[in-house]
Coordinates of C-alpha atoms and ligand atoms in Angstrom, one line a residue:
M1 CA 8.3 -6.4 -53.3
R2 CA 9.1 -4.4 -50.3
R3 CA 8.8 -1.1 -52.2
R4 CA 5.5 -2.2 -53.7
S5 CA 4.1 -2.9 -50.3
L6 CA 5.2 0.5 -49.1
L7 CA 3.6 2.2 -52.1
K8 CA 0.4 0.3 -51.5
L9 CA 0.4 1.5 -47.9
G10 CA 1.2 5.0 -49.0
A11 CA -1.7 4.9 -51.4
A12 CA -4.0 3.7 -48.6
L13 CA -3.0 6.5 -46.2
P14 CA -5.3 9.3 -47.3
L15 CA -8.2 6.9 -47.2
A16 CA -7.3 5.8 -43.7
L17 CA -7.2 9.4 -42.5
S18 CA -10.5 10.1 -44.0
V19 CA -12.4 7.3 -42.1
P20 CA -14.7 8.5 -39.4
A21 CA -13.0 9.2 -36.1
R22 CA -15.0 6.4 -34.3
L23 CA -13.7 3.8 -36.7
A24 CA -10.1 5.1 -36.5
A25 CA -10.2 4.9 -32.7
R26 CA -11.5 1.4 -33.0
V27 CA -8.6 0.4 -35.2
M28 CA -6.2 1.8 -32.7
S29 CA -7.7 -0.1 -29.7
P30 CA -8.8 -3.4 -31.2
F31 CA -8.4 -5.4 -28.0
A32 CA -11.1 -3.7 -25.9
R33 CA -14.6 -5.1 -26.0
V34 CA -17.4 -2.6 -26.2
R35 CA -19.8 -1.7 -23.4
P36 CA -23.2 0.0 -23.5
G37 CA -22.6 3.8 -24.1
D38 CA -19.4 3.2 -26.1
P39 CA -19.6 4.7 -29.5
Y40 CA -19.3 1.2 -31.1
W41 CA -22.1 -0.4 -29.1
P42 CA -24.6 -1.7 -31.6
T43 CA -27.2 0.7 -32.7
P44 CA -30.9 0.1 -32.0
A45 CA -31.4 -0.9 -35.7
Q46 CA -28.6 -3.5 -35.4
W47 CA -30.2 -5.0 -32.2
D48 CA -33.4 -5.1 -34.1
E49 CA -31.7 -7.1 -36.8
L50 CA -30.5 -9.6 -34.3
E51 CA -33.9 -9.8 -32.6
A52 CA -35.5 -10.6 -36.0
A53 CA -32.9 -13.2 -36.7
V54 CA -33.6 -15.1 -33.4
G55 CA -37.3 -15.0 -33.8
G56 CA -37.9 -12.2 -31.2
N57 CA -36.0 -14.0 -28.5
L58 CA -33.7 -11.1 -27.6
L59 CA -34.2 -10.0 -24.0
E60 CA -33.1 -7.3 -21.7
P61 CA -32.4 -9.1 -18.5
H62 CA -32.7 -7.5 -15.1
A63 CA -31.1 -8.3 -11.8
L64 CA -33.2 -10.8 -9.7
F65 CA -34.2 -8.2 -7.2
A66 CA -34.5 -5.3 -9.5
P67 CA -38.3 -5.4 -9.1
C68 CA -37.8 -4.9 -5.4
V69 CA -35.6 -1.8 -5.9
A70 CA -38.3 -0.4 -8.2
D71 CA -41.2 -1.2 -6.0
A72 CA -40.9 -3.3 -2.9
A73 CA -44.6 -3.9 -2.8
S74 CA -44.9 -5.2 -6.4
A75 CA -45.9 -8.7 -7.2
A76 CA -42.6 -9.3 -9.1
C77 CA -40.7 -8.4 -5.9
A78 CA -42.8 -10.8 -3.9
D79 CA -42.2 -13.5 -6.6
A80 CA -38.4 -13.1 -6.3
A81 CA -38.5 -13.2 -2.5
E82 CA -40.7 -16.2 -2.4
N83 CA -38.6 -18.2 -4.9
Q84 CA -35.1 -17.2 -4.1
R85 CA -34.5 -20.7 -2.6
N86 CA -36.0 -22.5 -5.6
P87 CA -33.2 -23.6 -8.0
F88 CA -35.6 -24.0 -10.9
Y89 CA -37.0 -20.5 -10.5
L90 CA -33.4 -19.1 -10.3
G91 CA -32.5 -21.0 -13.5
D92 CA -35.6 -19.7 -15.3
Q93 CA -34.5 -16.0 -14.9
P94 CA -32.2 -14.6 -17.5
G95 CA -30.6 -12.5 -14.8
G96 CA -30.5 -15.4 -12.3
T97 CA -27.6 -17.1 -10.6
Q98 CA -27.7 -20.0 -8.2
V99 CA -25.0 -18.5 -6.0
S100 CA -25.7 -14.9 -4.8
G101 CA -22.1 -13.9 -4.9
W102 CA -18.7 -14.6 -3.3
L103 CA -16.9 -12.3 -0.8
D104 CA -14.3 -10.1 -2.6
A105 CA -14.7 -12.3 -5.7
W106 CA -17.8 -11.6 -7.8
T107 CA -21.3 -10.1 -7.6
P108 CA -24.2 -11.2 -9.8
A109 CA -24.8 -8.8 -12.6
P110 CA -27.3 -9.2 -15.5
S111 CA -26.1 -9.0 -19.1
A112 CA -27.0 -6.0 -21.3
R113 CA -28.9 -8.3 -23.7
A114 CA -29.7 -12.0 -23.8
V115 CA -30.5 -14.3 -26.7
K116 CA -32.8 -17.1 -25.4
A117 CA -31.8 -19.6 -28.0
R118 CA -34.3 -22.0 -29.6
N119 CA -31.8 -23.9 -31.7
A120 CA -28.2 -23.9 -33.0
Q121 CA -29.0 -21.3 -35.6
D122 CA -30.1 -18.8 -33.0
V123 CA -26.8 -19.4 -31.2
A124 CA -24.9 -18.9 -34.4
H125 CA -26.6 -15.6 -35.0
A126 CA -25.7 -14.5 -31.5
V127 CA -22.1 -15.6 -31.8
N128 CA -21.7 -13.8 -35.2
F129 CA -23.3 -10.7 -33.8
A130 CA -21.0 -10.6 -30.8
R131 CA -17.9 -11.2 -32.9
T132 CA -18.9 -8.6 -35.4
H133 CA -19.6 -6.0 -32.8
N134 CA -16.8 -6.9 -30.5
L135 CA -19.1 -7.7 -27.5
R136 CA -18.2 -9.6 -24.3
V137 CA -20.1 -12.9 -24.4
V138 CA -21.3 -15.1 -21.6
V139 CA -23.0 -18.5 -21.9
K140 CA -25.4 -19.8 -19.4
G141 CA -27.2 -23.1 -18.9
A142 CA -28.6 -23.7 -15.4
A143 CA -26.5 -21.0 -13.7
H144 CA -24.7 -23.1 -11.1
S145 CA -21.2 -21.6 -11.6
Y146 CA -19.6 -21.1 -8.2
L147 CA -17.0 -19.0 -9.9
G148 CA -19.6 -16.7 -11.4
T149 CA -18.6 -17.5 -15.0
S150 CA -22.1 -17.5 -16.4
N151 CA -22.8 -13.8 -15.7
A152 CA -21.0 -10.6 -16.6
P153 CA -22.2 -7.0 -16.7
D154 CA -22.4 -5.3 -20.1
S155 CA -22.3 -8.6 -22.0
L156 CA -24.4 -10.5 -24.5
L157 CA -25.7 -13.6 -22.8
I158 CA -26.3 -16.7 -24.9
W159 CA -28.8 -18.6 -22.8
T160 CA -29.4 -22.2 -23.6
R161 CA -32.2 -22.8 -21.0
A162 CA -34.9 -23.4 -23.7
L163 CA -32.9 -26.2 -25.4
T164 CA -34.6 -29.1 -23.6
D165 CA -35.1 -31.8 -26.3
I166 CA -34.3 -35.3 -25.1
R167 CA -33.9 -38.4 -27.3
L168 CA -33.1 -41.9 -26.3
Q169 CA -31.5 -44.1 -28.9
D170 CA -30.7 -47.9 -28.8
D171 CA -28.1 -47.8 -31.5
F172 CA -26.4 -44.4 -31.7
V173 CA -23.7 -43.9 -34.2
G174 CA -21.8 -40.6 -34.3
A175 CA -21.6 -38.4 -37.4
G176 CA -18.9 -39.8 -39.7
C177 CA -18.6 -43.0 -37.6
A178 CA -20.9 -45.3 -39.6
G179 CA -19.1 -48.6 -40.2
K180 CA -16.2 -47.6 -37.9
V181 CA -17.8 -47.6 -34.5
A182 CA -20.4 -50.1 -33.2
P183 CA -23.8 -48.6 -32.5
Q184 CA -24.5 -48.1 -28.8
P185 CA -27.3 -47.0 -26.5
A186 CA -27.2 -43.3 -25.9
V187 CA -29.3 -40.3 -24.9
S188 CA -29.1 -36.9 -26.7
L189 CA -29.8 -33.9 -24.4
G190 CA -30.4 -30.3 -25.3
A191 CA -27.9 -28.1 -23.5
G192 CA -30.7 -26.5 -21.5
C193 CA -31.5 -29.8 -19.7
M194 CA -30.7 -30.3 -16.1
W195 CA -29.7 -33.7 -14.7
I196 CA -33.1 -34.4 -13.3
D197 CA -34.4 -34.2 -16.8
A198 CA -31.8 -36.8 -17.9
Y199 CA -32.4 -39.1 -15.0
S200 CA -36.2 -38.9 -15.3
A201 CA -36.0 -39.8 -19.0
V202 CA -33.2 -42.4 -18.8
T203 CA -33.7 -44.1 -15.4
T204 CA -37.3 -43.4 -14.2
R205 CA -38.9 -43.9 -17.6
A206 CA -36.5 -46.1 -19.5
G207 CA -34.8 -48.2 -16.8
R208 CA -31.2 -47.3 -17.9
Y209 CA -28.4 -45.3 -16.4
V210 CA -26.5 -42.2 -17.6
Q211 CA -23.6 -40.7 -15.7
G212 CA -24.3 -37.1 -14.8
G213 CA -24.1 -34.9 -11.8
G214 CA -25.2 -35.4 -8.2
C215 CA -27.1 -32.2 -7.8
A216 CA -30.3 -32.7 -9.8
D217 CA -30.7 -29.1 -10.9
V218 CA -27.2 -28.6 -12.3
G219 CA -27.1 -28.0 -16.1
V220 CA -25.9 -30.9 -18.3
A221 CA -23.6 -28.8 -20.5
G222 CA -21.8 -26.9 -17.8
L223 CA -21.2 -30.0 -15.8
I224 CA -19.9 -32.1 -18.7
Q225 CA -17.6 -29.4 -19.8
S226 CA -16.0 -29.2 -16.4
G227 CA -15.6 -33.0 -16.2
G228 CA -18.5 -33.5 -13.7
F229 CA -19.2 -36.0 -11.0
G230 CA -22.3 -37.8 -9.8
S231 CA -22.9 -40.0 -6.8
F232 CA -22.0 -43.1 -8.8
S233 CA -18.9 -41.9 -10.6
K234 CA -16.7 -44.5 -8.9
G235 CA -18.7 -47.0 -11.0
F236 CA -19.1 -45.1 -14.2
G237 CA -16.4 -42.4 -14.3
N238 CA -16.6 -38.7 -14.5
A239 CA -19.6 -37.5 -16.5
A240 CA -17.5 -36.2 -19.4
A241 CA -16.2 -39.8 -19.9
G242 CA -19.6 -40.7 -21.2
L243 CA -19.8 -38.0 -23.9
L244 CA -20.1 -39.5 -27.4
E245 CA -20.9 -36.5 -29.5
A246 CA -21.6 -32.8 -29.1
E247 CA -23.1 -30.0 -31.3
V248 CA -21.2 -26.9 -30.7
I249 CA -21.1 -23.4 -32.3
T250 CA -17.5 -22.1 -32.3
A251 CA -16.4 -18.5 -32.4
D252 CA -16.5 -18.4 -36.2
G253 CA -20.3 -19.0 -36.0
R254 CA -20.0 -22.5 -37.5
V255 CA -22.3 -25.3 -36.2
R256 CA -20.1 -28.3 -35.7
I257 CA -20.8 -31.9 -34.8
V258 CA -17.8 -33.2 -33.0
N259 CA -17.0 -36.7 -31.7
A260 CA -14.0 -39.0 -31.3
R261 CA -13.5 -39.1 -35.1
Q262 CA -14.8 -35.8 -36.2
E263 CA -12.7 -32.8 -34.9
P264 CA -11.4 -35.0 -32.0
D265 CA -9.4 -32.3 -30.4
L266 CA -12.4 -30.0 -29.9
F267 CA -14.4 -33.0 -28.8
W268 CA -11.8 -33.8 -26.2
A269 CA -11.6 -30.2 -25.0
L270 CA -15.3 -30.2 -24.4
K271 CA -14.9 -33.2 -22.1
G272 CA -13.7 -31.3 -19.0
G273 CA -11.7 -28.4 -20.6
G274 CA -14.1 -25.9 -19.0
G275 CA -17.5 -24.3 -19.9
G276 CA -17.8 -21.0 -21.8
T277 CA -14.4 -21.5 -23.3
F278 CA -14.4 -23.4 -26.6
G279 CA -17.8 -22.5 -28.0
V280 CA -21.5 -22.8 -27.2
V281 CA -22.7 -26.4 -26.9
T282 CA -26.3 -26.9 -28.0
R283 CA -26.6 -30.7 -27.8
L284 CA -24.8 -33.5 -26.0
T285 CA -25.1 -37.2 -26.7
L286 CA -24.1 -39.5 -23.8
R287 CA -23.6 -43.2 -23.4
T288 CA -26.2 -45.0 -21.4
H289 CA -25.5 -48.0 -19.2
A290 CA -27.5 -51.0 -17.9
L291 CA -29.1 -49.8 -14.7
P292 CA -27.6 -51.4 -11.6
Q293 CA -30.2 -53.6 -9.8
F294 CA -29.8 -51.6 -6.5
L295 CA -29.0 -48.0 -5.5
G296 CA -28.8 -47.2 -1.8
S297 CA -27.1 -45.3 0.9
A298 CA -25.4 -45.4 4.4
W299 CA -25.9 -42.8 7.0
G300 CA -25.3 -41.9 10.6
A301 CA -23.8 -39.1 12.8
F302 CA -21.5 -39.5 15.8
K303 CA -20.0 -37.2 18.3
A304 CA -16.8 -37.8 20.2
R305 CA -16.6 -36.7 23.9
S306 CA -13.0 -35.5 23.6
D307 CA -10.4 -34.5 21.1
A308 CA -8.5 -37.7 21.7
A309 CA -11.7 -39.8 21.1
F310 CA -12.3 -37.8 17.9
R311 CA -8.8 -38.6 16.7
A312 CA -9.4 -42.3 17.3
L313 CA -12.7 -42.1 15.5
L314 CA -11.0 -40.5 12.4
A315 CA -8.3 -43.1 12.5
R316 CA -10.9 -45.9 12.7
F317 CA -13.0 -44.3 9.9
V318 CA -9.9 -44.0 7.6
A319 CA -9.0 -47.6 8.1
H320 CA -12.5 -48.8 7.6
Y321 CA -12.9 -46.8 4.4
A322 CA -9.6 -48.2 3.1
E323 CA -10.5 -51.8 3.9
R324 CA -14.2 -52.0 3.1
V325 CA -15.6 -48.9 1.3
A326 CA -12.9 -47.9 -1.3
N327 CA -14.4 -49.5 -4.4
R328 CA -16.6 -48.9 -7.4
H329 CA -19.8 -49.2 -5.3
W330 CA -19.5 -46.3 -2.9
G331 CA -19.7 -42.5 -3.4
E332 CA -20.8 -39.2 -1.8
Q333 CA -19.7 -37.8 1.5
V334 CA -18.5 -37.9 5.0
A335 CA -18.3 -34.6 7.0
V336 CA -15.5 -34.1 9.6
K337 CA -16.7 -31.3 11.9
P338 CA -15.1 -28.9 14.3
D339 CA -17.4 -30.0 17.1
N340 CA -15.7 -33.4 17.0
S341 CA -18.5 -35.1 15.1
L342 CA -18.5 -37.2 12.0
K343 CA -21.5 -37.4 9.6
V344 CA -21.8 -40.2 7.2
S345 CA -23.9 -39.5 4.0
M346 CA -22.8 -42.2 1.6
V347 CA -24.5 -43.7 -1.4
Q348 CA -23.9 -46.9 -3.3
Q349 CA -24.8 -48.7 -6.5
G350 CA -25.0 -52.4 -7.0
L351 CA -25.4 -53.6 -3.5
S352 CA -28.5 -55.1 -1.8
R353 CA -29.6 -53.8 1.6
E354 CA -27.9 -56.7 3.3
E355 CA -24.7 -56.2 1.4
A356 CA -24.7 -52.5 2.1
R357 CA -25.3 -53.2 5.8
A358 CA -22.5 -55.7 6.0
V359 CA -20.0 -53.1 4.7
W360 CA -20.8 -50.6 7.4
Q361 CA -21.9 -52.6 10.4
P362 CA -18.4 -53.3 11.8
F363 CA -17.7 -49.5 11.8
F364 CA -21.1 -48.7 13.4
D365 CA -20.6 -51.4 16.0
W366 CA -17.2 -50.2 16.9
I367 CA -18.6 -46.7 17.6
K368 CA -21.5 -48.0 19.6
A369 CA -19.4 -50.2 21.7
S370 CA -17.5 -47.3 23.1
A371 CA -18.6 -44.8 25.8
D372 CA -16.4 -42.2 24.1
Y373 CA -19.1 -41.5 21.4
T374 CA -22.7 -40.4 21.3
V375 CA -25.0 -41.2 18.4
A376 CA -26.6 -38.1 16.9
E377 CA -28.2 -39.9 14.0
E378 CA -29.0 -43.6 14.3
P379 CA -26.8 -45.3 11.6
G380 CA -28.0 -47.6 8.9
A381 CA -27.6 -48.7 5.3
S382 CA -29.9 -49.5 2.4
G383 CA -30.3 -50.8 -1.1
H384 CA -33.5 -50.1 -3.1
K385 CA -34.8 -50.9 -6.5
A386 CA -32.7 -48.6 -8.7
Q387 CA -35.4 -47.3 -11.1
S388 CA -37.2 -45.2 -8.5
W389 CA -34.1 -43.4 -7.2
W390 CA -34.9 -40.1 -9.0
E391 CA -38.6 -40.3 -8.8
V392 CA -39.8 -37.0 -7.4
Q393 CA -43.4 -37.7 -6.4
G394 CA -43.6 -39.4 -3.0
N395 CA -39.8 -39.2 -2.5
P396 CA -39.2 -37.7 1.0
S397 CA -35.6 -36.8 0.1
M398 CA -36.6 -34.7 -2.8
I399 CA -38.2 -31.2 -2.9
P400 CA -40.4 -30.7 -5.9
D401 CA -40.7 -27.4 -7.8
K402 CA -43.9 -26.2 -6.3
R403 CA -44.6 -23.4 -8.8
P404 CA -47.9 -23.8 -10.7
G405 CA -47.4 -25.6 -14.0
A406 CA -43.9 -26.9 -13.1
P407 CA -43.1 -30.3 -14.6
P408 CA -44.0 -33.0 -12.1
D409 CA -40.5 -34.6 -12.4
H410 CA -38.7 -31.4 -11.4
G411 CA -37.3 -31.9 -8.0
Y412 CA -34.0 -31.5 -6.2
W413 CA -32.3 -33.3 -3.2
E414 CA -33.2 -31.9 0.2
G415 CA -29.5 -32.0 1.1
D416 CA -28.8 -29.4 -1.6
Q417 CA -31.3 -26.9 -0.3
D418 CA -28.7 -24.9 1.8
Q419 CA -26.7 -24.2 -1.3
V420 CA -29.5 -22.5 -3.3
G421 CA -28.8 -18.8 -3.4
V422 CA -25.9 -19.1 -1.0
F423 CA -23.5 -16.2 -0.6
L424 CA -20.0 -17.7 -0.3
H425 CA -17.4 -16.5 2.2
G426 CA -14.9 -18.9 0.7
Y427 CA -14.4 -22.3 -1.0
D428 CA -11.5 -24.6 -1.6
S429 CA -11.0 -28.1 -2.7
L430 CA -8.2 -30.6 -3.3
W431 CA -7.9 -34.2 -4.5
L432 CA -6.5 -36.4 -1.8
P433 CA -4.1 -39.1 -3.2
A434 CA -5.0 -42.7 -2.6
A435 CA -1.5 -43.2 -1.3
L436 CA -2.7 -41.6 1.9
L437 CA -4.9 -44.7 2.5
E438 CA -1.8 -47.0 2.7
P439 CA -1.7 -48.4 6.3
S440 CA 1.6 -46.5 6.9
A441 CA 0.2 -43.2 5.7
Q442 CA -3.2 -43.4 7.4
P443 CA -2.1 -41.7 10.7
R444 CA -0.9 -38.7 8.7
L445 CA -4.3 -38.5 6.9
S446 CA -6.4 -38.8 10.0
E447 CA -4.2 -36.3 11.8
A448 CA -4.5 -33.9 8.9
L449 CA -8.3 -34.2 8.9
F450 CA -8.3 -33.6 12.6
A451 CA -6.1 -30.5 12.2
A452 CA -8.2 -29.1 9.3
S453 CA -11.4 -29.6 11.2
R454 CA -10.1 -27.4 14.0
Y455 CA -10.8 -24.5 11.6
K456 CA -13.7 -25.6 9.4
E457 CA -15.8 -28.6 8.5
V458 CA -14.1 -30.8 5.9
G459 CA -16.3 -32.6 3.4
L460 CA -14.8 -35.8 1.8
H461 CA -16.5 -36.3 -1.5
F462 CA -15.5 -39.9 -2.4
N463 CA -17.3 -39.9 -5.8
K464 CA -15.2 -36.9 -6.9
G465 CA -11.9 -38.9 -6.8
L466 CA -11.6 -41.9 -9.1
A467 CA -9.0 -44.1 -7.4
F468 CA -10.6 -47.5 -6.7
A469 CA -13.2 -46.8 -9.5
A470 CA -14.1 -49.5 -12.1
P471 CA -11.1 -49.9 -14.5
E472 CA -13.3 -49.1 -17.5
A473 CA -14.4 -45.9 -15.7
I474 CA -10.8 -44.9 -15.1
K475 CA -9.8 -45.6 -18.7
A476 CA -12.7 -43.4 -20.0
S477 CA -12.0 -40.6 -17.5
L478 CA -8.3 -40.5 -18.5
D479 CA -9.6 -39.7 -22.1
T480 CA -11.0 -36.4 -20.8
A481 CA -9.3 -33.0 -20.3
M482 CA -9.6 -33.1 -16.5
N483 CA -6.4 -33.3 -14.5
P484 CA -5.5 -37.1 -14.7
G485 CA -4.5 -36.8 -11.0
V486 CA -8.2 -37.4 -10.4
T487 CA -7.8 -41.1 -11.1
E488 CA -5.2 -41.3 -8.3
A489 CA -7.3 -39.5 -5.7
F490 CA -9.7 -41.4 -3.4
A491 CA -11.7 -38.2 -2.7
L492 CA -12.1 -34.5 -3.3
A493 CA -11.9 -32.7 0.0
I494 CA -14.2 -29.6 -0.1
I495 CA -14.1 -26.9 2.5
A496 CA -16.6 -24.1 2.0
D497 CA -19.0 -21.9 3.8
G498 CA -21.2 -18.9 3.3
E499 CA -24.5 -17.4 4.5
R500 CA -28.1 -16.8 3.4
P501 CA -28.7 -15.3 0.0
S502 CA -27.4 -11.8 -0.6
Y503 CA -28.5 -10.8 -4.1
P504 CA -28.0 -7.2 -5.1
G505 CA -31.1 -5.2 -4.3
E506 CA -32.4 -7.8 -1.9
S507 CA -33.7 -6.5 1.5
R508 CA -31.8 -8.3 4.3
P509 CA -29.8 -7.5 7.4
P510 CA -26.4 -6.1 6.6
M511 CA -23.7 -8.7 6.2
D512 CA -21.1 -8.9 9.1
L513 CA -18.1 -8.4 6.8
D514 CA -15.5 -9.0 9.6
A515 CA -17.1 -12.3 10.5
A516 CA -17.3 -13.3 6.8
H517 CA -13.6 -12.5 6.3
R518 CA -12.7 -14.5 9.4
D519 CA -14.7 -17.4 7.9
A520 CA -12.8 -17.1 4.6
R521 CA -9.4 -17.2 6.5
A522 CA -10.6 -20.2 8.4
I523 CA -11.3 -22.0 5.1
D524 CA -7.8 -21.1 3.9
A525 CA -6.3 -22.4 7.1
A526 CA -8.2 -25.7 6.9
A527 CA -7.2 -26.3 3.3
A528 CA -3.6 -25.5 4.2
E529 CA -3.6 -28.3 6.8
L530 CA -4.7 -30.8 4.2
R531 CA -2.2 -29.5 1.7
K532 CA 0.6 -30.4 4.1
V533 CA -0.2 -34.1 3.4
A534 CA -1.1 -33.5 -0.3
P535 CA 1.2 -30.7 -1.5
Q536 CA 0.8 -31.5 -5.2
A537 CA -2.9 -32.0 -5.1
G538 CA -5.0 -30.7 -8.0
S539 CA -8.5 -29.3 -7.7
Y540 CA -11.8 -29.7 -9.5
L541 CA -12.4 -26.6 -11.5
S542 CA -16.2 -26.4 -10.9
E543 CA -15.8 -26.7 -7.2
S544 CA -12.7 -24.8 -6.4
N545 CA -11.2 -21.6 -5.0
F546 CA -11.9 -18.4 -7.0
F547 CA -8.5 -17.2 -5.9
N548 CA -6.4 -20.2 -6.9
Q549 CA -3.2 -19.0 -8.4
R550 CA -2.1 -22.3 -10.0
W551 CA -5.5 -23.1 -11.6
Q552 CA -4.0 -24.3 -14.9
Q553 CA -2.0 -27.0 -13.2
D554 CA -4.6 -27.8 -10.6
Y555 CA -7.5 -28.2 -12.9
F556 CA -5.9 -29.7 -16.0
G557 CA -2.4 -30.9 -15.0
P558 CA -0.4 -32.0 -18.1
N559 CA -3.4 -31.4 -20.3
Y560 CA -3.1 -27.7 -20.2
P561 CA -0.7 -27.1 -23.1
R562 CA -3.0 -29.2 -25.4
L563 CA -6.1 -27.3 -24.3
R564 CA -4.3 -24.0 -24.9
N565 CA -3.5 -25.0 -28.5
I566 CA -7.1 -26.1 -29.1
K567 CA -8.3 -22.8 -27.7
K568 CA -6.0 -20.8 -30.0
H569 CA -7.1 -22.9 -33.0
Y570 CA -10.9 -22.5 -32.4
D571 CA -11.1 -19.2 -30.7
P572 CA -8.0 -17.2 -31.7
E573 CA -9.6 -13.8 -30.8
G574 CA -10.8 -14.9 -27.4
L575 CA -14.5 -14.5 -27.9
F576 CA -15.2 -17.0 -25.1
I577 CA -13.4 -16.0 -21.9
V578 CA -14.3 -17.0 -18.4
H579 CA -12.6 -16.6 -15.0
H580 CA -9.8 -19.1 -14.9
G581 CA -10.8 -20.7 -18.2
V582 CA -8.3 -21.8 -20.8
G583 CA -6.8 -18.7 -22.4
S584 CA -8.1 -16.3 -19.8
E585 CA -4.6 -15.4 -18.7
D586 CA -4.5 -13.2 -21.9
W587 CA -7.4 -11.1 -20.7
S588 CA -8.2 -8.6 -17.9
A589 CA -10.2 -10.0 -15.0
D590 CA -13.5 -8.5 -16.4
G591 CA -12.8 -10.2 -19.8
F592 CA -13.0 -6.8 -21.6
T593 CA -9.4 -6.0 -22.3
R594 CA -6.9 -8.2 -24.1
L595 CA -3.6 -8.0 -22.2
R596 CA -1.3 -9.9 -24.7
Ligands
LIG1 C1 -25.6 -26.2 -5.9 C2 -24.6 -26.8 -6.7 C3 -24.4 -28.1 -6.8 C4 -23.4 -28.7 -7.6 N1 -23.3 -30.1 -7.7 C5 -22.4 -30.6 -8.4 C6 -22.3 -32.1 -8.5 O1 -23.1 -32.8 -7.9 N2 -21.3 -32.6 -9.3 C7 -20.5 -31.8 -10.0 O2 -19.6 -32.3 -10.7 N3 -20.6 -30.4 -10.0 C8 -21.5 -29.9 -9.2 N4 -21.6 -28.5 -9.2 C9 -20.8 -27.7 -10.0 C10 -21.4 -27.6 -11.4 O3 -21.2 -28.9 -12.1 C11 -20.7 -26.6 -12.3 O4 -20.8 -25.4 -11.7 C12 -21.4 -26.6 -13.7 O5 -20.5 -25.9 -14.6 C13 -22.7 -25.9 -13.7 O6 -23.3 -25.9 -14.9 P1 -24.6 -25.1 -15.1 O7 -25.1 -25.1 -16.5 O8 -25.6 -25.4 -14.1 O9 -24.1 -23.6 -14.8 P2 -23.8 -22.3 -15.6 O10 -23.4 -21.3 -14.6 O11 -24.9 -22.0 -16.5 O12 -22.5 -22.7 -16.5 C14 -21.3 -23.1 -15.9 C15 -20.2 -22.8 -16.9 O13 -20.4 -23.5 -18.0 C16 -20.6 -22.7 -19.1 N5 -21.7 -23.2 -19.9 C17 -23.0 -23.5 -19.5 N6 -23.7 -24.0 -20.6 C18 -22.9 -24.0 -21.6 C19 -23.0 -24.4 -23.0 N7 -24.2 -24.8 -23.4 N8 -22.0 -24.2 -23.8 C20 -20.8 -23.7 -23.4 N9 -20.6 -23.3 -22.1 C21 -21.6 -23.5 -21.2 C22 -20.9 -21.3 -18.6 O14 -20.5 -20.3 -19.4 C23 -20.2 -21.3 -17.3 O15 -18.8 -21.0 -17.5 C24 -22.6 -27.9 -8.4 C25 -22.7 -26.5 -8.3 C26 -23.7 -25.9 -7.5 C27 -23.9 -24.5 -7.5

C-alpha cells in the first residue's frame, strides 16, 4: 500500500511542477486569504459572475466620508456630514459603522465588495464565492459592533440590511417539530430588521411582546447572536433565550433551518455564541409573550455635597435596590458619577404608576430629607399603557428618522443619541455577582462603586444581569451559549467613554491623543476597582473591552469548549472570523492569516 501511494505521488509530480506558478504558490501558502492586487484576487469576469448570480446586488462600498475627501463641496459630502448622528442613515451605508473607531483598536474601513443580499440564495452565492476564492468575509446587519467586527478592509461584505420581512404567527411550529412541540405565538424577522421594526410590529401593532434589545436601532441578528439584553430582560430573559428557529447559511454554502430539534448544536451556538462566527443568519423566529399591562420608568438625579455624603448615598441606594428593586420588574440604569452625583434612569414592566412610585418613594424621601444632597432632576416614577411604549410619533423620548421617505415608525431613544458615531477611548464591562447585595457584602460594593467613580462614571445596567429575574427567564437564558454567570449577576457594570465622531476623511479638529489615552487609562483604573470585589466576573461580549485577554472565559465561561467544537464542525476552514470570536485564536488579528 505504502509503495503504491509513493508511486502515485511520483506519477503526479511532473504534473504538479507544470502547474502555473500562481497556482503552485497558492498551494504552498494555503492559509493566507487574498487581498485586492494579489494574483489570486478574483478576475473581473469572476466578479461579474457573482454580480449576475445576486441579481446585480454587488456593490463597491466606500468609506462614509470618502465623498468629502473627493470633493468637500459635493452634495454627497454634505449628506454624510448632516446624517452622521442618524443611526438609520449610518446603517443604510454599505461602508457605514455606528461607532467611528476605537483608540488603538480599530478604524472603520469599507470592504472591497459587498453583496446586498435579497434572500438566503444570494447569501449562499456570496459564501460559496468567498470560500472558492479564499476571501476574507465580514457579515453586517445594522453595524452596531463596538468591537468593529462588521467591517474589515479588503474583505467581501455580506450585508443583510435588505432582509426586512416580518411575519407574526399565532401557532408557530419549527421545521421537523410537528407533533413534537406545541404550537406557540412567534414572530419571524428578516436578519436586516432592527429592534424598532420588531417592536412596532409585535407591540405597537399587534399588542404582544418580544424580547429584544434596548437600543431601538440595533440589528436583530447581531444582538441575538451575542445573547442580547433589552430593558425588560429581568422579566423575559436574554434575547437569545426567545429564539425558536433560525435560517442560516454555513461555510459550505448550505441553507439550513435550525432549531432545538434540527441541528440543535448549531442552533444553540447561534443563541449567544457570537455574530459573524457560525454562518450568516438570514431569518430569526422568536417567541412572543403576552404584553404586560404597564411599562414605565423611574428617574431622578442627586448630588452629594461631600465625599462622605456620596458614600452614604451609595450605601443607601445599594440597600434600597437589594430590598425593593431587585426583581423581575426593574431594568436599565443608574449612573455613579465622579462629581458625587447619582442618576437614576430605570424602567419597569408590570407595575402601575402607583406601584412604581411606592417602590422608589422611600429612597427619594430619604434623599430629600437630608441637607447633604441637592436634587438635580426632580425624581418620579411612572407606569403607562404598554402598547404605546415604542410608538415613535408624538413620543418625546424618541427621535424619528427625519430623512424624506423614512418609515414613520423608525425612531430611536433620545438617551442613545450620544452613542451614535462615537469614537471610543475605552470600554470595559463586568457582571457584578448578586452575592454583593447580601447585607454583609453591601459595604464592600458601595465602597467599590465609590472608588471606581473617582476615575470614571460607572453605569449599572441592571437588565444585563439576570439574578432576581423571573425563574422561567433564567431557565431559558441558561439554555443559551452566554456565560451562565450572567444569571448570578445583578447588573452589568459598564465603564466607557469617547468623543464626537471621528470617521476617516471627516473634517474635524485634531484629536487630543494624550487626553484620549488618559481617559482610556482612567477607564481601566475604574474597572480595576470593581474587579477587586468581583475578581471572577465575566463580561458581555457585545459590550466589552476590545483588549480583554480572557475573552473566552469572560464571554462564554464553561460553554467555550462546546462552542469551539461546533465551530470546528460547521466552519473547519475558518471562513467566518471576527475579533474575539470563537476560533479567532487560530487567526492573525486582521483575520487574513491562519496561525495554526
Ligand atoms: C449604540 C449601541 C447600543 C447598543 N445597545 C444594546 C442593547 O440595548 N442591548 C444589547 O444587548 N446590546 C446593545 N448593543 C450591542 C449590540 O447588541 C451588538 O453590538 C450587536 O451585535 C449589534 O448587532 P448589529 O446587527 O446592529 O451590528 P453589526 O455590527 O452589523 O453586527 C454585529 C456582529 O454580528 C454579526 N452579524 C450581524 N448580522 C449577522 C447575521 N445576519 N449573521 C451572522 N452574523 C451577523 C456581525 O458580523 C458582527 O460580528 C448596542 C451597541 C451600540 C453600538
